[in-house]
Amino acid sequence: MAKSRAIHAYEDIIAKLIRQMKELKPMFQEKVAIGIVSMENWEWPQGVGLFALYSYYKETGKREIRDELIQWFDRRIAEGLPEKNVNTMCPMLTLSYLAEETGNPQYLELCQEWVTYVMEEMPRTVEGGLQHVVTRNLNQGQLWDDTLYMTVLFVARMGELLDNDIYTQESIRQFMIHLKYLTDVKTGLFFHGWTFIGHHHFAQALWARGNSWYTAGLVDYLEIASLPAGVSQFLISSLERQVHTLSLLQHESGLWHTLLDKPDSYLETSASSAFAYGILKAVRQGFLDPKYKAVGLKALEGVKQKIDADGIVHGVSYGTGLKGDLDYYRNIKQCPMPYGQSMALLLMVEACKIEA
C-alpha cells in the first residue's frame, strides 16, 4: 500500500514524461547517421528510453507499457535492424528481458546473435577493451565511458539469462579496463575517453553525462550480474569516490555542470537525473553512506524544476562525441531528448521508492 501511494504521488509527472518521450521530434536537422531524437529509430537514446520504460513496467505491473515495448520491437524488427556497434547494442538490454518474459524465440535468437557479435567480432583496443565503434565511425583504439552502459550491461544480462559465466566475466573485464584508463585518480571522476593511439584523454573532459553512465549504470549492473564480492566492492568504492566529488561540485540548484569541474559550462539535466537516480538507489540498497541521500534529493528537486507543465525535460544536451577541445562540450546544443525524459522517469520512480 505504501508503495502504491508513493507511485500515485508522482503518477501525473511520470505519465507526462512517458508521453513526451514517445512524441519527441528533432528541433533541428540531425547530422548523425541514425536519428537520435525520435523514439521510432533504433539507437542508443532509444535504448536508454526503452530500459526506463521496462523498469517502470516492472515496478508498476502496467501491462500496457509492456505491450507497447513489444510493439516497438516488432516494428523495428520488421523494418530491419541497423548495423551492430556499441551504440546500437543498447536496445538489446530491454529485448533480453522481453525475450525471457514472452518466450518469443525470435527475440532470444536476436539477443544471442548480438551478444555473440560483441564477444567474437566487435573491434577491441589494447588489453581487450571494447572499442567504441559507432555508426560510420570506428573510433580506432578508443575507450569511452558510454560503452559500459550501452553494451556491457547487455553482455552481463546475457550472462544471467543464458547462465553463461563467460559473458559475466567479460562484463567484469570491461568494467575493469574502462575504470583503469578512464578514472581521474585526483578526483575519482571519469574522463570521457582514452586513446591507445597517442595515449591521452583528449581534452581531459570530466563530462557529466559520461560520468552519469557509471553512476546510473552501476546500480543496475549490480542487480543484473552475479559478481564476486571483491569485484562488487571495488566497483562500489569507485562509485563512492565519484559521488563524494560530485557532492562537492553540486550547484546550488541541485544540478551539475556539463563539464563537472567547469562552472562556466551550462547545467545539464540528463546527467543530473542519472546522478540523482544512481545516488538515491545506491543509498537505498546500502551501497552508499546515507549522508549522500541529501545530495540525491537536492538533485531531484533541481530536476523537477526543469520539467515543464507538459512533461518536457529541458536543459538536456544533444548527443556528444569525444573531442580534444573543452569548448566543444560547452557548446553542445540543448534540446529535449529520449534520455532526458527516460533518466527523469527512472529518477521519479526511484523517488517513489524513497518515499515509500
Short mmCIF file of C-alpha atoms in Angstrom, two decimals, residues 147-285:
data_model
loop_
_atom_site.label_atom_id
_atom_site.label_comp_id
_atom_site.label_asym_id
_atom_site.label_seq_id
_atom_site.Cartn_x
_atom_site.Cartn_y
_atom_site.Cartn_z
CA THR A 147 30.33 1.86 -23.59
CA LEU A 148 29.66 0.45 -20.12
CA TYR A 149 26.01 1.49 -20.25
CA MET A 150 25.36 0.95 -23.96
CA THR A 151 26.88 -2.52 -24.39
CA VAL A 152 28.39 -4.01 -21.24
CA LEU A 153 25.12 -4.07 -19.28
CA PHE A 154 23.64 -6.17 -22.09
CA VAL A 155 26.59 -8.58 -22.04
CA ALA A 156 26.15 -9.01 -18.28
CA ARG A 157 22.42 -9.55 -18.69
CA MET A 158 23.00 -12.28 -21.27
CA GLY A 159 25.35 -13.98 -18.83
CA GLU A 160 22.46 -14.24 -16.40
CA LEU A 161 19.81 -15.09 -18.98
CA LEU A 162 21.84 -17.90 -20.54
CA ASP A 163 23.64 -18.91 -17.33
CA ASN A 164 26.88 -18.29 -19.17
CA ASP A 165 29.70 -17.20 -16.86
CA ILE A 166 31.91 -16.34 -19.83
CA TYR A 167 29.65 -13.36 -20.54
CA THR A 168 29.62 -12.32 -16.89
CA GLN A 169 33.41 -12.46 -16.71
CA GLU A 170 33.65 -10.42 -19.90
CA SER A 171 31.43 -7.74 -18.38
CA ILE A 172 33.73 -7.64 -15.34
CA ARG A 173 36.79 -7.31 -17.56
CA GLN A 174 35.22 -4.40 -19.42
CA PHE A 175 34.38 -2.53 -16.22
CA MET A 176 37.95 -3.07 -15.01
CA ILE A 177 39.69 -1.91 -18.16
CA HIS A 178 37.44 1.13 -18.55
CA LEU A 179 38.00 2.18 -14.95
CA LYS A 180 41.73 1.58 -15.32
CA TYR A 181 42.06 4.01 -18.22
CA LEU A 182 39.24 6.49 -17.62
CA THR A 183 39.50 7.21 -13.88
CA ASP A 184 40.90 10.58 -12.90
CA VAL A 185 42.88 9.47 -9.86
CA LYS A 186 42.89 13.02 -8.44
CA THR A 187 39.09 13.32 -8.20
CA GLY A 188 37.60 9.86 -8.64
CA LEU A 189 35.61 11.18 -11.59
CA PHE A 190 35.91 9.72 -15.09
CA PHE A 191 37.36 11.19 -18.25
CA HIS A 192 35.11 10.91 -21.30
CA GLY A 193 37.58 8.82 -23.23
CA TRP A 194 41.07 7.43 -23.72
CA THR A 195 43.01 6.54 -26.85
CA PHE A 196 45.73 3.94 -27.14
CA ILE A 197 46.84 5.82 -30.25
CA GLY A 198 48.72 8.70 -28.69
CA HIS A 199 47.92 7.63 -25.11
CA HIS A 200 45.90 10.59 -23.84
CA HIS A 201 42.45 11.63 -22.58
CA PHE A 202 41.75 14.08 -25.43
CA ALA A 203 40.50 17.30 -23.74
CA GLN A 204 40.58 15.61 -20.32
CA ALA A 205 36.87 16.34 -20.18
CA LEU A 206 35.17 15.33 -16.93
CA TRP A 207 31.92 15.23 -18.85
CA ALA A 208 28.79 14.98 -16.74
CA ARG A 209 26.68 12.56 -18.78
CA GLY A 210 29.62 10.24 -19.35
CA ASN A 211 30.18 10.14 -15.60
CA SER A 212 26.48 9.57 -15.01
CA TRP A 213 26.50 6.45 -17.18
CA TYR A 214 28.63 4.92 -14.43
CA THR A 215 26.55 6.25 -11.53
CA ALA A 216 23.25 5.10 -13.02
CA GLY A 217 24.61 2.04 -14.78
CA LEU A 218 26.49 0.57 -11.86
CA VAL A 219 23.47 0.27 -9.56
CA ASP A 220 21.65 -1.59 -12.33
CA TYR A 221 24.72 -3.69 -13.16
CA LEU A 222 24.90 -4.85 -9.55
CA GLU A 223 21.29 -6.04 -9.89
CA ILE A 224 21.85 -7.67 -13.26
CA ALA A 225 25.06 -9.61 -12.68
CA SER A 226 26.13 -12.15 -10.05
CA LEU A 227 29.54 -10.72 -9.15
CA PRO A 228 32.31 -11.92 -6.84
CA ALA A 229 32.35 -9.89 -3.63
CA GLY A 230 35.76 -8.42 -4.38
CA VAL A 231 34.57 -7.10 -7.73
CA SER A 232 31.38 -5.54 -6.40
CA GLN A 233 33.29 -3.98 -3.50
CA PHE A 234 35.80 -2.46 -5.91
CA LEU A 235 33.09 -1.05 -8.16
CA ILE A 236 31.15 0.36 -5.22
CA SER A 237 34.29 2.00 -3.82
CA SER A 238 34.78 3.69 -7.19
CA LEU A 239 31.18 4.88 -7.02
CA GLU A 240 31.66 6.22 -3.50
CA ARG A 241 34.70 8.23 -4.52
CA GLN A 242 32.88 9.61 -7.55
CA VAL A 243 29.82 10.58 -5.52
CA HIS A 244 31.95 12.24 -2.85
CA THR A 245 33.43 14.54 -5.50
CA LEU A 246 30.01 15.08 -7.07
CA SER A 247 28.72 16.26 -3.70
CA LEU A 248 31.43 18.93 -3.67
CA LEU A 249 30.67 20.08 -7.22
CA GLN A 250 26.85 20.15 -7.00
CA HIS A 251 25.38 23.53 -7.95
CA GLU A 252 23.04 25.28 -5.53
CA SER A 253 20.17 24.38 -7.88
CA GLY A 254 20.88 20.69 -7.25
CA LEU A 255 22.14 20.14 -10.80
CA TRP A 256 25.65 19.64 -12.17
CA HIS A 257 27.55 21.43 -14.94
CA THR A 258 28.02 19.57 -18.23
CA LEU A 259 31.77 19.80 -17.53
CA LEU A 260 31.66 18.87 -13.88
CA ASP A 261 34.65 20.94 -12.79
CA LYS A 262 33.96 23.93 -15.07
CA PRO A 263 31.36 26.34 -13.62
CA ASP A 264 31.37 28.30 -16.89
CA SER A 265 29.71 25.32 -18.63
CA TYR A 266 25.92 25.04 -18.51
CA LEU A 267 23.93 22.98 -16.04
CA GLU A 268 22.78 19.73 -17.68
CA THR A 269 19.61 17.89 -16.72
CA SER A 270 20.01 14.37 -18.12
CA ALA A 271 23.27 13.79 -16.25
CA SER A 272 21.81 15.36 -13.10
CA SER A 273 18.83 12.99 -13.32
CA ALA A 274 21.10 9.99 -13.77
CA PHE A 275 23.33 11.08 -10.88
CA ALA A 276 20.29 11.51 -8.62
CA TYR A 277 18.86 8.15 -9.68
CA GLY A 278 22.13 6.32 -9.07
CA ILE A 279 22.84 8.04 -5.77
CA LEU A 280 19.37 7.52 -4.30
CA LYS A 281 19.24 3.90 -5.44
CA ALA A 282 22.73 3.21 -4.09
CA VAL A 283 21.79 4.70 -0.72
CA ARG A 284 18.54 2.71 -0.60
CA GLN A 285 20.40 -0.51 -1.37
#
